[in-house]
């Protein structure tokens, strides 16, 4: 007797329902409305289907941001969709915490499915924080499937401490090992599935390291060091990956609802036990799918209100603050970056600030600015933190940022692969305001800051300075460990998108300008 089990996985949907780019409202081949059509068709055509969301579901678009800030007396639209699709389970992702614990708990309480994360536990009791570490799914054939959920334990390096009070993040690898063993001993499942909101630290085929061994991603180790796993569903890195590691089927379906991962498992019954005899994995694009009208109807009101909010005019730009070349905007001071830094300094009441140009989709601000323009450039729900740090910390942070660049023999400047592979991390290159500095790319990484001054005097490495930055960076996110544990002087608990909008409403017209307080050079000379 043979039978087949199909697992469908979404991951890192990041609040994308409608197939649009919110910055332009132009069509994009993504979103869970399109994914829904694919999922429903597969469910109609096949029996024994398990549907899992692997995390980073409820945050990421103006739709979800506007819901949390202005409509949270209603049901969460992302939860309504997964309830409608009758998902079997979801895993807590790192971005689930971005809107605060109250918002996350509300989403969990509205869900008709369990949220899994075996390694997110109460500080005091060490019991799982969100309920179940795993579920058992049984089918008419008698096959019993165990689904264990785990989450990257690196979250305290990114998240605001207020959002994760009383929460302990156990090492994901260790928790997986312990729970898989427990499940095999206590449940004796026919299939063991681990859904891990994390990715791979090594190349799937060669085993070569693809990133620094921070522990953020442990998928490769999980496959090699944990016995008894049949399938590892992954995410977090926004990659499209499928294959097999040490006999474990692995898959990662990209992000923003662009794809759905599909794992087909065939089992044969011998005597009284089921044996896995065939496994097949594929990543299915949703680009040719029609958006599911039922999903669009569920979220129509939320979308309509978000679109009205996005089209609110909030101010004007005198000059050019648009971005034509995002790489050049990191290589030479750009009015948008300077503007964001100045807004941060204004509300934090300090003289030094840093910020990043988060991704290559940022288009800058047009002359007539709306909320749509703000949120399409500043895409994260960050708040601001003022740290007290030493001059030595400032130098170390600048050296970390300066490692963003590589130089070819012909002195062409490129991006260091550590910031682009396996996942784009442009948000980890900071540009500073309030200090004057020079990055010389002729020098080796770690020794590229050749000039560093504050108010006309060299920065004193032992002196304390007040610096404003976003909460992600202040927690050490992006391997800025020099900021971890430093004294927090104050926090501005208003999202940066609101602060940027408020600044426009205060000033009306903003001049697009730069003061040339930093330069990137090669051997002291300008670059190509």
Short mmCIF file of C-alpha atoms in Angstrom, two decimals:
data_model
loop_
_atom_site.label_atom_id
_atom_site.label_comp_id
_atom_site.label_asym_id
_atom_site.label_seq_id
_atom_site.Cartn_x
_atom_site.Cartn_y
_atom_site.Cartn_z
CA UNK A 1 0.00 0.00 0.00
CA UNK A 2 1.33 3.40 -1.03
CA UNK A 3 0.18 6.92 -0.28
CA UNK A 4 1.42 10.48 -0.81
CA UNK A 5 1.71 13.44 1.56
CA UNK A 6 2.11 16.97 0.15
CA UNK A 7 3.50 19.88 2.17
CA UNK A 8 2.93 23.46 1.00
CA UNK A 9 5.06 26.19 2.57
CA UNK A 10 4.90 29.95 2.44
CA UNK A 11 7.56 32.01 4.20
CA UNK A 12 8.52 35.66 4.60
CA UNK A 13 5.27 36.90 3.04
CA UNK A 14 5.86 40.19 4.91
CA UNK A 15 2.31 41.46 4.69
CA UNK A 16 2.09 41.21 0.90
CA UNK A 17 -1.49 40.47 -0.11
CA UNK A 18 -2.07 42.45 -3.28
CA UNK A 19 0.25 41.98 -6.29
CA UNK A 20 1.49 45.57 -6.28
CA UNK A 21 4.49 47.72 -5.44
CA UNK A 22 3.18 50.18 -2.84
CA UNK A 23 5.71 52.79 -3.85
CA UNK A 24 4.21 53.03 -7.34
CA UNK A 25 1.00 50.93 -7.19
CA UNK A 26 2.26 49.17 -10.31
CA UNK A 27 1.65 45.40 -10.66
CA UNK A 28 4.14 42.96 -9.15
CA UNK A 29 4.06 39.14 -9.52
CA UNK A 30 3.77 38.43 -5.79
CA UNK A 31 1.48 38.32 -2.78
CA UNK A 32 -0.58 35.82 -0.88
CA UNK A 33 -3.69 36.56 -2.97
CA UNK A 34 -1.90 34.94 -5.92
CA UNK A 35 -0.39 32.22 -3.70
CA UNK A 36 -3.89 31.44 -2.43
CA UNK A 37 -5.10 30.52 -5.92
CA UNK A 38 -2.20 28.10 -6.27
CA UNK A 39 -2.71 26.59 -2.81
CA UNK A 40 -6.46 26.11 -3.35
CA UNK A 41 -5.90 24.40 -6.71
CA UNK A 42 -3.36 21.96 -5.26
CA UNK A 43 -5.72 21.19 -2.39
CA UNK A 44 -8.53 20.48 -4.85
CA UNK A 45 -6.34 18.19 -6.94
CA UNK A 46 -4.59 16.31 -4.14
CA UNK A 47 -5.49 14.81 -0.81
CA UNK A 48 -3.27 14.65 2.28
CA UNK A 49 -2.04 18.25 2.04
CA UNK A 50 -0.32 20.09 4.91
CA UNK A 51 -0.09 23.90 4.68
CA UNK A 52 2.47 25.77 6.80
CA UNK A 53 3.56 29.39 7.03
CA UNK A 54 7.19 29.63 8.10
CA UNK A 55 7.15 33.11 9.65
CA UNK A 56 7.53 36.84 8.98
CA UNK A 57 3.87 37.03 8.01
CA UNK A 58 2.30 40.02 9.78
CA UNK A 59 4.82 42.82 9.07
CA UNK A 60 6.27 44.41 5.98
CA UNK A 61 3.83 46.48 3.89
CA UNK A 62 1.90 49.74 4.33
CA UNK A 63 -1.20 47.54 4.56
CA UNK A 64 0.02 45.82 7.73
CA UNK A 65 1.60 48.98 9.14
CA UNK A 66 -1.59 51.00 8.68
CA UNK A 67 -3.63 48.17 10.19
CA UNK A 68 -1.52 48.07 13.36
CA UNK A 69 -1.39 51.86 13.77
CA UNK A 70 -4.96 52.76 12.80
CA UNK A 71 -7.23 49.70 12.58
CA UNK A 72 -6.11 47.21 15.19
CA UNK A 73 -9.59 47.05 16.70
CA UNK A 74 -10.34 44.89 13.64
CA UNK A 75 -9.04 41.37 12.98
CA UNK A 76 -5.52 41.12 11.58
CA UNK A 77 -5.90 40.84 7.78
CA UNK A 78 -3.01 38.38 7.43
CA UNK A 79 -4.56 36.10 10.05
CA UNK A 80 -7.94 36.31 8.32
CA UNK A 81 -6.30 35.05 5.12
CA UNK A 82 -4.55 32.09 6.75
CA UNK A 83 -7.73 31.21 8.61
CA UNK A 84 -9.60 31.29 5.31
CA UNK A 85 -7.01 29.00 3.72
CA UNK A 86 -7.19 26.64 6.70
CA UNK A 87 -3.46 26.60 7.37
CA UNK A 88 -2.33 23.78 9.64
CA UNK A 89 0.29 25.83 11.49
CA UNK A 90 2.52 28.89 11.40
CA UNK A 91 5.97 29.51 12.86
CA UNK A 92 6.98 32.68 14.70
CA UNK A 93 9.43 34.73 12.61
CA UNK A 94 11.73 37.48 13.83
CA UNK A 95 9.62 40.24 12.25
CA UNK A 96 6.52 39.02 14.09
CA UNK A 97 7.86 41.00 17.07
CA UNK A 98 8.30 44.31 15.22
CA UNK A 99 4.95 45.81 16.22
CA UNK A 100 5.31 44.77 19.85
CA UNK A 101 4.22 41.81 21.95
CA UNK A 102 0.62 43.00 22.37
CA UNK A 103 0.12 43.07 18.61
CA UNK A 104 1.71 39.64 18.20
CA UNK A 105 -0.34 38.07 21.00
CA UNK A 106 -3.49 39.49 19.43
CA UNK A 107 -2.60 37.93 16.07
CA UNK A 108 -1.92 34.58 17.73
CA UNK A 109 -5.23 34.72 19.62
CA UNK A 110 -7.16 35.39 16.39
CA UNK A 111 -5.61 32.40 14.61
CA UNK A 112 -7.58 29.19 14.00
CA UNK A 113 -4.23 27.40 13.69
CA UNK A 114 -1.38 26.98 16.19
CA UNK A 115 1.75 29.12 16.13
CA UNK A 116 4.80 26.96 16.72
CA UNK A 117 8.19 27.81 18.13
CA UNK A 118 9.78 25.28 20.41
CA UNK A 119 12.74 27.49 21.30
CA UNK A 120 10.89 30.69 22.26
CA UNK A 121 10.19 30.23 25.96
CA UNK A 122 9.31 32.15 29.11
CA UNK A 123 12.39 33.44 30.92
CA UNK A 124 11.23 32.09 34.25
CA UNK A 125 9.39 28.82 33.53
CA UNK A 126 11.19 27.90 30.27
CA UNK A 127 7.80 26.75 28.93
CA UNK A 128 7.02 27.58 25.31
CA UNK A 129 5.84 31.18 25.06
CA UNK A 130 3.27 30.82 22.29
CA UNK A 131 1.76 27.48 23.21
CA UNK A 132 2.80 24.46 21.19
CA UNK A 133 6.32 23.43 20.20
CA UNK A 134 4.93 20.92 17.68
CA UNK A 135 1.72 19.39 16.35
CA UNK A 136 0.79 15.93 15.10
CA UNK A 137 -1.19 15.70 11.85
CA UNK A 138 -3.00 12.42 11.16
CA UNK A 139 -4.50 11.19 7.90
CA UNK A 140 -7.12 8.56 6.99
CA UNK A 141 -4.35 6.23 5.85
CA UNK A 142 -3.10 6.16 9.42
CA UNK A 143 0.03 8.18 8.63
CA UNK A 144 1.04 10.52 11.45
CA UNK A 145 3.19 13.55 10.65
CA UNK A 146 5.04 15.54 13.32
CA UNK A 147 5.60 19.25 12.60
CA UNK A 148 8.10 21.03 14.86
CA UNK A 149 8.51 24.80 14.73
CA UNK A 150 11.76 26.62 15.59
CA UNK A 151 12.91 30.20 15.13
CA UNK A 152 16.32 31.80 14.71
CA UNK A 153 17.52 32.63 18.22
CA UNK A 154 19.34 35.74 16.99
CA UNK A 155 16.28 37.95 17.57
CA UNK A 156 17.66 39.75 20.70
CA UNK A 157 20.40 41.15 18.45
CA UNK A 158 17.77 43.01 16.42
CA UNK A 159 14.58 43.52 18.34
CA UNK A 160 13.65 46.30 20.75
CA UNK A 161 14.03 44.93 24.30
CA UNK A 162 10.53 46.22 25.15
CA UNK A 163 9.09 43.88 22.51
CA UNK A 164 10.67 40.72 23.94
CA UNK A 165 10.39 41.19 27.71
CA UNK A 166 10.22 37.92 29.66
CA UNK A 167 11.17 35.96 26.53
CA UNK A 168 14.16 33.65 26.19
CA UNK A 169 15.39 32.43 22.81
CA UNK A 170 17.00 29.02 23.15
CA UNK A 171 19.64 28.01 20.61
CA UNK A 172 17.61 26.75 17.63
CA UNK A 173 19.95 23.82 16.88
CA UNK A 174 19.94 22.59 20.48
CA UNK A 175 16.17 22.93 20.79
CA UNK A 176 15.62 21.09 17.51
CA UNK A 177 17.86 18.24 18.62
CA UNK A 178 16.06 17.89 21.95
CA UNK A 179 12.52 18.12 20.58
CA UNK A 180 13.09 15.81 17.58
CA UNK A 181 14.40 13.15 19.95
CA UNK A 182 11.43 13.70 22.29
CA UNK A 183 8.90 13.48 19.44
CA UNK A 184 10.37 10.23 18.12
CA UNK A 185 10.32 8.68 21.60
CA UNK A 186 6.87 9.89 22.62
CA UNK A 187 4.93 10.14 19.34
CA UNK A 188 6.66 7.67 17.00
CA UNK A 189 5.69 9.66 13.88
CA UNK A 190 5.85 8.29 10.35
CA UNK A 191 7.27 11.60 9.09
CA UNK A 192 9.27 14.26 10.94
CA UNK A 193 8.99 17.79 9.54
CA UNK A 194 10.88 20.75 11.01
CA UNK A 195 9.73 24.23 10.00
CA UNK A 196 12.59 26.58 10.81
CA UNK A 197 12.40 30.35 10.52
CA UNK A 198 16.08 30.50 9.72
CA UNK A 199 18.28 29.64 6.78
CA UNK A 200 21.57 28.09 5.77
CA UNK A 201 25.04 29.09 6.89
CA UNK A 202 26.72 26.93 4.22
CA UNK A 203 26.31 26.21 0.53
CA UNK A 204 23.86 23.32 0.11
CA UNK A 205 26.01 21.42 -2.38
CA UNK A 206 29.61 22.18 -1.36
CA UNK A 207 29.27 22.78 2.38
CA UNK A 208 31.40 25.92 2.03
CA UNK A 209 30.51 28.69 4.52
CA UNK A 210 28.36 31.42 2.98
CA UNK A 211 28.32 33.78 5.97
CA UNK A 212 30.01 34.47 9.27
CA UNK A 213 29.16 31.75 11.84
CA UNK A 214 26.99 33.91 14.10
CA UNK A 215 24.32 31.30 14.78
CA UNK A 216 21.65 33.37 12.99
CA UNK A 217 21.25 30.58 10.42
CA UNK A 218 21.85 26.93 11.33
CA UNK A 219 20.01 24.96 8.65
CA UNK A 220 23.08 23.10 7.42
CA UNK A 221 24.06 22.04 10.94
CA UNK A 222 20.52 20.99 11.76
CA UNK A 223 20.49 18.61 8.79
CA UNK A 224 23.88 17.14 9.70
CA UNK A 225 23.68 17.07 13.49
CA UNK A 226 20.05 16.17 14.22
CA UNK A 227 18.98 12.60 13.53
CA UNK A 228 15.47 11.72 12.47
CA UNK A 229 14.37 14.68 10.32
CA UNK A 230 12.74 13.96 6.94
CA UNK A 231 11.97 17.53 5.79
CA UNK A 232 13.43 20.92 6.78
CA UNK A 233 11.32 23.89 5.69
CA UNK A 234 13.30 27.14 5.91
CA UNK A 235 13.05 30.89 5.30
CA UNK A 236 14.41 34.14 6.75
CA UNK A 237 17.10 34.60 4.08
CA UNK A 238 14.61 35.40 1.29
CA UNK A 239 16.28 32.85 -0.98
CA UNK A 240 14.89 30.26 -3.38
CA UNK A 241 16.57 27.00 -2.44
CA UNK A 242 15.73 23.33 -2.75
CA UNK A 243 17.69 20.13 -2.44
CA UNK A 244 18.83 17.52 0.02
CA UNK A 245 21.37 17.59 2.84
CA UNK A 246 22.37 14.38 4.58
CA UNK A 247 19.14 12.71 3.43
CA UNK A 248 16.94 15.61 4.58
CA UNK A 249 14.74 17.34 2.00
CA UNK A 250 15.28 21.12 2.30
CA UNK A 251 13.47 24.05 0.71
CA UNK A 252 13.16 27.84 0.98
CA UNK A 253 10.51 29.63 -1.11
CA UNK A 254 11.81 33.19 -1.46
CA UNK A 255 9.82 36.08 0.01
CA UNK A 256 6.87 38.46 -0.41
CA UNK A 257 4.63 35.62 -1.57
CA UNK A 258 6.49 35.25 -4.87
CA UNK A 259 6.54 31.46 -4.58
CA UNK A 260 5.10 28.49 -2.73
CA UNK A 261 7.31 25.55 -1.78
CA UNK A 262 5.85 22.10 -2.53
CA UNK A 263 7.25 18.89 -1.04
CA UNK A 264 5.78 15.57 -2.23
CA UNK A 265 6.49 12.53 -0.09
CA UNK A 266 5.50 8.99 -1.07
CA UNK A 267 5.26 6.34 1.63
CA UNK A 268 4.82 2.58 1.46
CA UNK A 269 3.30 0.45 4.18
CA UNK A 270 5.29 -2.63 5.10
CA UNK A 271 3.87 -4.82 7.84
CA UNK A 272 2.61 -2.24 10.37
CA UNK A 273 4.92 0.65 9.55
CA UNK A 274 5.20 3.31 6.86
CA UNK A 275 8.47 3.87 5.03
CA UNK A 276 9.39 6.95 3.00
CA UNK A 277 10.27 5.68 -0.48
CA UNK A 278 10.25 8.80 -2.65
CA UNK A 279 10.61 12.56 -2.09
CA UNK A 280 10.33 15.43 -4.51
CA UNK A 281 10.59 19.15 -3.93
CA UNK A 282 9.84 22.16 -6.13
CA UNK A 283 9.39 25.90 -5.81
CA UNK A 284 6.27 27.12 -7.60
CA UNK A 285 6.08 30.70 -8.86
CA UNK A 286 2.77 32.52 -8.42
CA UNK A 287 3.48 34.97 -11.25
CA UNK A 288 0.94 33.44 -13.67
CA UNK A 289 -1.77 32.98 -11.05
CA UNK A 290 -4.88 35.14 -10.87
CA UNK A 291 -5.37 36.77 -7.48
CA UNK A 292 -7.91 34.91 -5.36
CA UNK A 293 -11.04 37.10 -5.31
CA UNK A 294 -12.07 35.73 -1.91
CA UNK A 295 -8.76 36.86 -0.38
CA UNK A 296 -9.06 40.27 -2.04
CA UNK A 297 -12.59 40.63 -0.67
CA UNK A 298 -11.40 39.72 2.84
CA UNK A 299 -8.84 42.51 2.82
CA UNK A 300 -10.53 45.08 0.56
CA UNK A 301 -11.47 47.47 3.39
CA UNK A 302 -7.99 47.34 4.95
CA UNK A 303 -6.41 48.01 1.56
CA UNK A 304 -8.77 50.87 0.70
CA UNK A 305 -8.02 52.65 4.00
CA UNK A 306 -4.26 52.07 3.61
CA UNK A 307 -4.30 53.50 0.07
CA UNK A 308 -6.14 56.63 1.27
CA UNK A 309 -3.51 57.07 3.99
CA UNK A 310 -0.67 56.56 1.51
CA UNK A 311 -1.98 59.30 -0.79
CA UNK A 312 -2.01 61.98 1.92
CA UNK A 313 0.17 64.93 0.83
CA UNK A 314 2.55 65.89 3.61
CA UNK A 315 5.11 68.33 2.21
CA UNK A 316 7.40 69.48 -0.58
CA UNK A 317 11.04 69.18 -1.63
CA UNK A 318 13.00 72.15 -2.94
CA UNK A 319 15.60 70.58 -5.24
CA UNK A 320 16.25 66.96 -6.21
CA UNK A 321 15.96 64.25 -3.55
CA UNK A 322 15.30 61.39 -5.96
CA UNK A 323 17.65 58.40 -6.27
CA UNK A 324 18.74 57.36 -9.74
CA UNK A 325 21.64 55.10 -8.69
CA UNK A 326 21.40 53.50 -5.22
CA UNK A 327 25.06 52.41 -5.28
CA UNK A 328 26.18 55.97 -6.01
CA UNK A 329 23.92 57.16 -3.17
CA UNK A 330 26.07 55.08 -0.82
CA UNK A 331 29.35 56.08 -2.40
CA UNK A 332 28.68 59.82 -2.34
CA UNK A 333 26.55 61.75 0.11
CA UNK A 334 22.91 61.92 -1.00
CA UNK A 335 20.24 64.45 0.07
CA UNK A 336 17.80 61.71 1.14
CA UNK A 337 20.29 60.11 3.52
CA UNK A 338 21.31 63.47 4.91
CA UNK A 339 17.65 64.39 5.40
CA UNK A 340 16.92 61.20 7.36
CA UNK A 341 19.96 61.77 9.56
CA UNK A 342 18.91 65.37 10.19
CA UNK A 343 15.39 64.27 11.18
CA UNK A 344 16.89 61.75 13.59
CA UNK A 345 19.12 64.44 15.16
CA UNK A 346 16.19 66.87 15.35
CA UNK A 347 13.90 64.59 17.34
CA UNK A 348 16.68 63.01 19.42
CA UNK A 349 18.27 66.41 20.17
CA UNK A 350 21.82 65.18 19.52
CA UNK A 351 24.59 66.21 17.12
CA UNK A 352 25.64 62.83 15.66
CA UNK A 353 23.47 60.34 13.73
CA UNK A 354 23.75 57.35 11.42
CA UNK A 355 21.34 55.69 9.02
CA UNK A 356 21.31 53.43 5.98
CA UNK A 357 19.72 53.35 2.55
CA UNK A 358 17.86 50.12 3.22
CA UNK A 359 17.53 48.58 -0.23
CA UNK A 360 17.97 49.24 -3.93
CA UNK A 361 14.25 49.88 -4.43
CA UNK A 362 14.42 53.23 -2.66
CA UNK A 363 13.57 55.92 -5.22
CA UNK A 364 14.07 58.96 -3.02
CA UNK A 365 11.47 61.70 -2.54
CA UNK A 366 9.74 63.63 -5.35
CA UNK A 367 8.97 67.33 -5.16
CA UNK A 368 5.44 66.72 -3.86
CA UNK A 369 5.71 64.21 -1.04
CA UNK A 370 3.01 61.80 0.16
CA UNK A 371 3.01 59.13 2.86
CA UNK A 372 3.49 56.62 0.02
CA UNK A 373 6.84 58.20 -0.75
CA UNK A 374 7.89 58.05 2.91
CA UNK A 375 7.04 54.38 3.45
CA UNK A 376 8.48 53.26 0.13
CA UNK A 377 11.86 54.70 1.15
CA UNK A 378 11.80 53.97 4.89
CA UNK A 379 10.48 50.43 4.86
CA UNK A 380 11.02 49.26 8.47
CA UNK A 381 9.02 50.09 11.62
CA UNK A 382 12.12 51.35 13.40
CA UNK A 383 12.18 53.62 16.40
CA UNK A 384 15.16 55.72 17.55
CA UNK A 385 17.67 55.10 20.31
CA UNK A 386 20.29 57.50 21.65
CA UNK A 387 23.39 55.64 22.78
CA UNK A 388 26.36 56.88 24.76
CA UNK A 389 29.41 55.43 23.01
CA UNK A 390 33.12 56.10 22.85
CA UNK A 391 35.11 57.54 20.00
CA UNK A 392 36.63 54.09 19.63
CA UNK A 393 33.12 52.66 19.13
CA UNK A 394 32.42 55.25 16.42
CA UNK A 395 35.64 54.32 14.63
CA UNK A 396 34.83 50.58 14.85
CA UNK A 397 31.31 51.16 13.48
CA UNK A 398 32.67 53.19 10.58
CA UNK A 399 35.18 50.42 9.79
CA UNK A 400 32.31 47.92 9.74
CA UNK A 401 30.44 50.13 7.26
CA UNK A 402 33.59 50.73 5.20
CA UNK A 403 33.87 46.97 4.63
CA UNK A 404 30.78 47.32 2.38
CA UNK A 405 33.09 48.19 -0.54
CA UNK A 406 35.57 46.14 -2.56
CA UNK A 407 38.07 47.53 -5.05
CA UNK A 408 39.12 45.82 -8.29
CA UNK A 409 42.60 46.10 -9.79
CA UNK A 410 41.41 48.86 -12.14
CA UNK A 411 40.13 50.72 -9.05
CA UNK A 412 36.49 50.06 -9.90
CA UNK A 413 34.49 49.96 -6.67
CA UNK A 414 32.06 47.09 -6.11
CA UNK A 415 30.01 45.70 -3.23
CA UNK A 416 31.66 43.26 -0.84
CA UNK A 417 29.82 39.91 -1.35
CA UNK A 418 29.34 39.69 2.43
CA UNK A 419 26.71 42.43 1.99
CA UNK A 420 25.02 40.88 -1.06
CA UNK A 421 25.31 37.09 -0.72
CA UNK A 422 23.40 34.98 0.15
CA UNK A 423 20.98 37.81 0.98
CA UNK A 424 21.21 41.53 0.13
CA UNK A 425 22.18 43.45 3.27
CA UNK A 426 22.52 47.01 2.01
CA UNK A 427 20.81 48.08 5.25
CA UNK A 428 24.04 47.23 7.08
CA UNK A 429 26.02 50.04 5.46
CA UNK A 430 25.59 53.22 7.51
CA UNK A 431 26.27 56.82 6.59
CA UNK A 432 26.87 59.35 9.36
CA UNK A 433 26.03 62.97 9.96
CA UNK A 434 27.53 65.35 12.54
CA UNK A 435 31.07 64.01 12.14
CA UNK A 436 33.57 64.37 9.30
CA UNK A 437 35.28 61.22 8.04
CA UNK A 438 37.15 59.80 5.06
CA UNK A 439 37.07 56.17 3.91
CA UNK A 440 40.17 55.20 1.91
CA UNK A 441 39.53 51.95 0.05
CA UNK A 442 43.22 51.50 -0.72
CA UNK A 443 43.60 50.43 2.90
CA UNK A 444 42.70 46.94 4.14
CA UNK A 445 39.30 46.24 5.69
CA UNK A 446 39.40 47.26 9.33
CA UNK A 447 41.84 50.12 8.70
CA UNK A 448 40.02 52.29 6.15
CA UNK A 449 38.98 55.30 8.24
CA UNK A 450 41.87 57.67 7.64
CA UNK A 451 40.27 60.82 9.01
CA UNK A 452 37.64 61.19 11.75
CA UNK A 453 36.70 64.55 13.32
CA UNK A 454 33.95 66.13 15.40
CA UNK A 455 33.61 69.91 15.47
CA UNK A 456 36.99 70.35 13.84
CA UNK A 457 38.87 68.18 16.32
CA UNK A 458 39.95 64.54 15.96
CA UNK A 459 37.54 62.12 17.64
CA UNK A 460 38.93 61.09 21.03
CA UNK A 461 38.73 57.30 21.25
CA UNK A 462 38.15 57.42 25.04
CA UNK A 463 35.66 60.28 25.10
CA UNK A 464 31.90 59.60 25.29
CA UNK A 465 29.60 60.84 22.52
CA UNK A 466 25.82 60.84 22.14
CA UNK A 467 24.69 59.19 18.89
CA UNK A 468 21.17 58.55 17.56
CA UNK A 469 20.45 55.48 15.43
CA UNK A 470 17.54 53.13 14.81
CA UNK A 471 16.71 50.50 17.42
CA UNK A 472 17.90 47.64 15.17
CA UNK A 473 21.39 49.10 14.95
CA UNK A 474 21.46 50.17 18.59
CA UNK A 475 20.95 46.53 19.57
CA UNK A 476 24.00 45.50 17.54
CA UNK A 477 22.04 44.34 14.48
CA UNK A 478 24.13 43.90 11.34
CA UNK A 479 27.23 42.78 13.25
CA UNK A 480 27.64 46.16 14.95
CA UNK A 481 28.64 44.51 18.19
CA UNK A 482 30.36 47.66 19.43
CA UNK A 483 26.87 49.05 20.21
CA UNK A 484 25.67 46.08 22.25
CA UNK A 485 25.23 46.75 25.95
CA UNK A 486 26.05 50.45 25.67
CA UNK A 487 24.23 52.97 27.83
CA UNK A 488 20.86 54.01 26.41
CA UNK A 489 20.31 57.69 27.15
CA UNK A 490 16.78 57.83 25.74
CA UNK A 491 14.44 56.22 23.24
CA UNK A 492 11.93 57.89 20.93
CA UNK A 493 9.06 55.41 20.75
CA UNK A 494 7.52 56.79 17.56
CA UNK A 495 8.14 55.01 14.29
CA UNK A 496 10.56 56.77 11.96
CA UNK A 497 7.94 56.97 9.20
CA UNK A 498 5.79 59.06 11.54
CA UNK A 499 8.75 61.20 12.57
CA UNK A 500 9.62 61.87 8.92
CA UNK A 501 6.00 62.78 8.18
CA UNK A 502 5.83 65.01 11.29
CA UNK A 503 9.01 66.80 10.23
CA UNK A 504 7.42 67.64 6.87
CA UNK A 505 4.23 68.81 8.57
CA UNK A 506 6.34 71.06 10.83
CA UNK A 507 8.52 72.55 8.09
CA UNK A 508 6.38 72.33 4.93
CA UNK A 509 9.27 72.62 2.46
CA UNK A 510 12.56 70.74 2.79
CA UNK A 511 15.70 71.65 0.85
CA UNK A 512 17.52 68.81 -0.89
CA UNK A 513 21.12 69.42 0.11
CA UNK A 514 24.32 67.81 1.34
CA UNK A 515 27.16 69.20 3.44
CA UNK A 516 29.90 66.80 2.23
CA UNK A 517 30.87 65.65 5.72
CA UNK A 518 32.19 62.31 4.44
CA UNK A 519 34.06 60.99 1.39
CA UNK A 520 35.08 57.66 -0.12
CA UNK A 521 38.52 57.80 -1.79
CA UNK A 522 41.23 55.48 -3.14
CA UNK A 523 44.77 56.42 -2.14
CA UNK A 524 43.47 59.81 -1.08
CA UNK A 525 42.02 60.52 -4.53
CA UNK A 526 38.51 60.49 -5.90
CA UNK A 527 37.05 57.23 -7.19
CA UNK A 528 35.78 55.97 -10.55
#
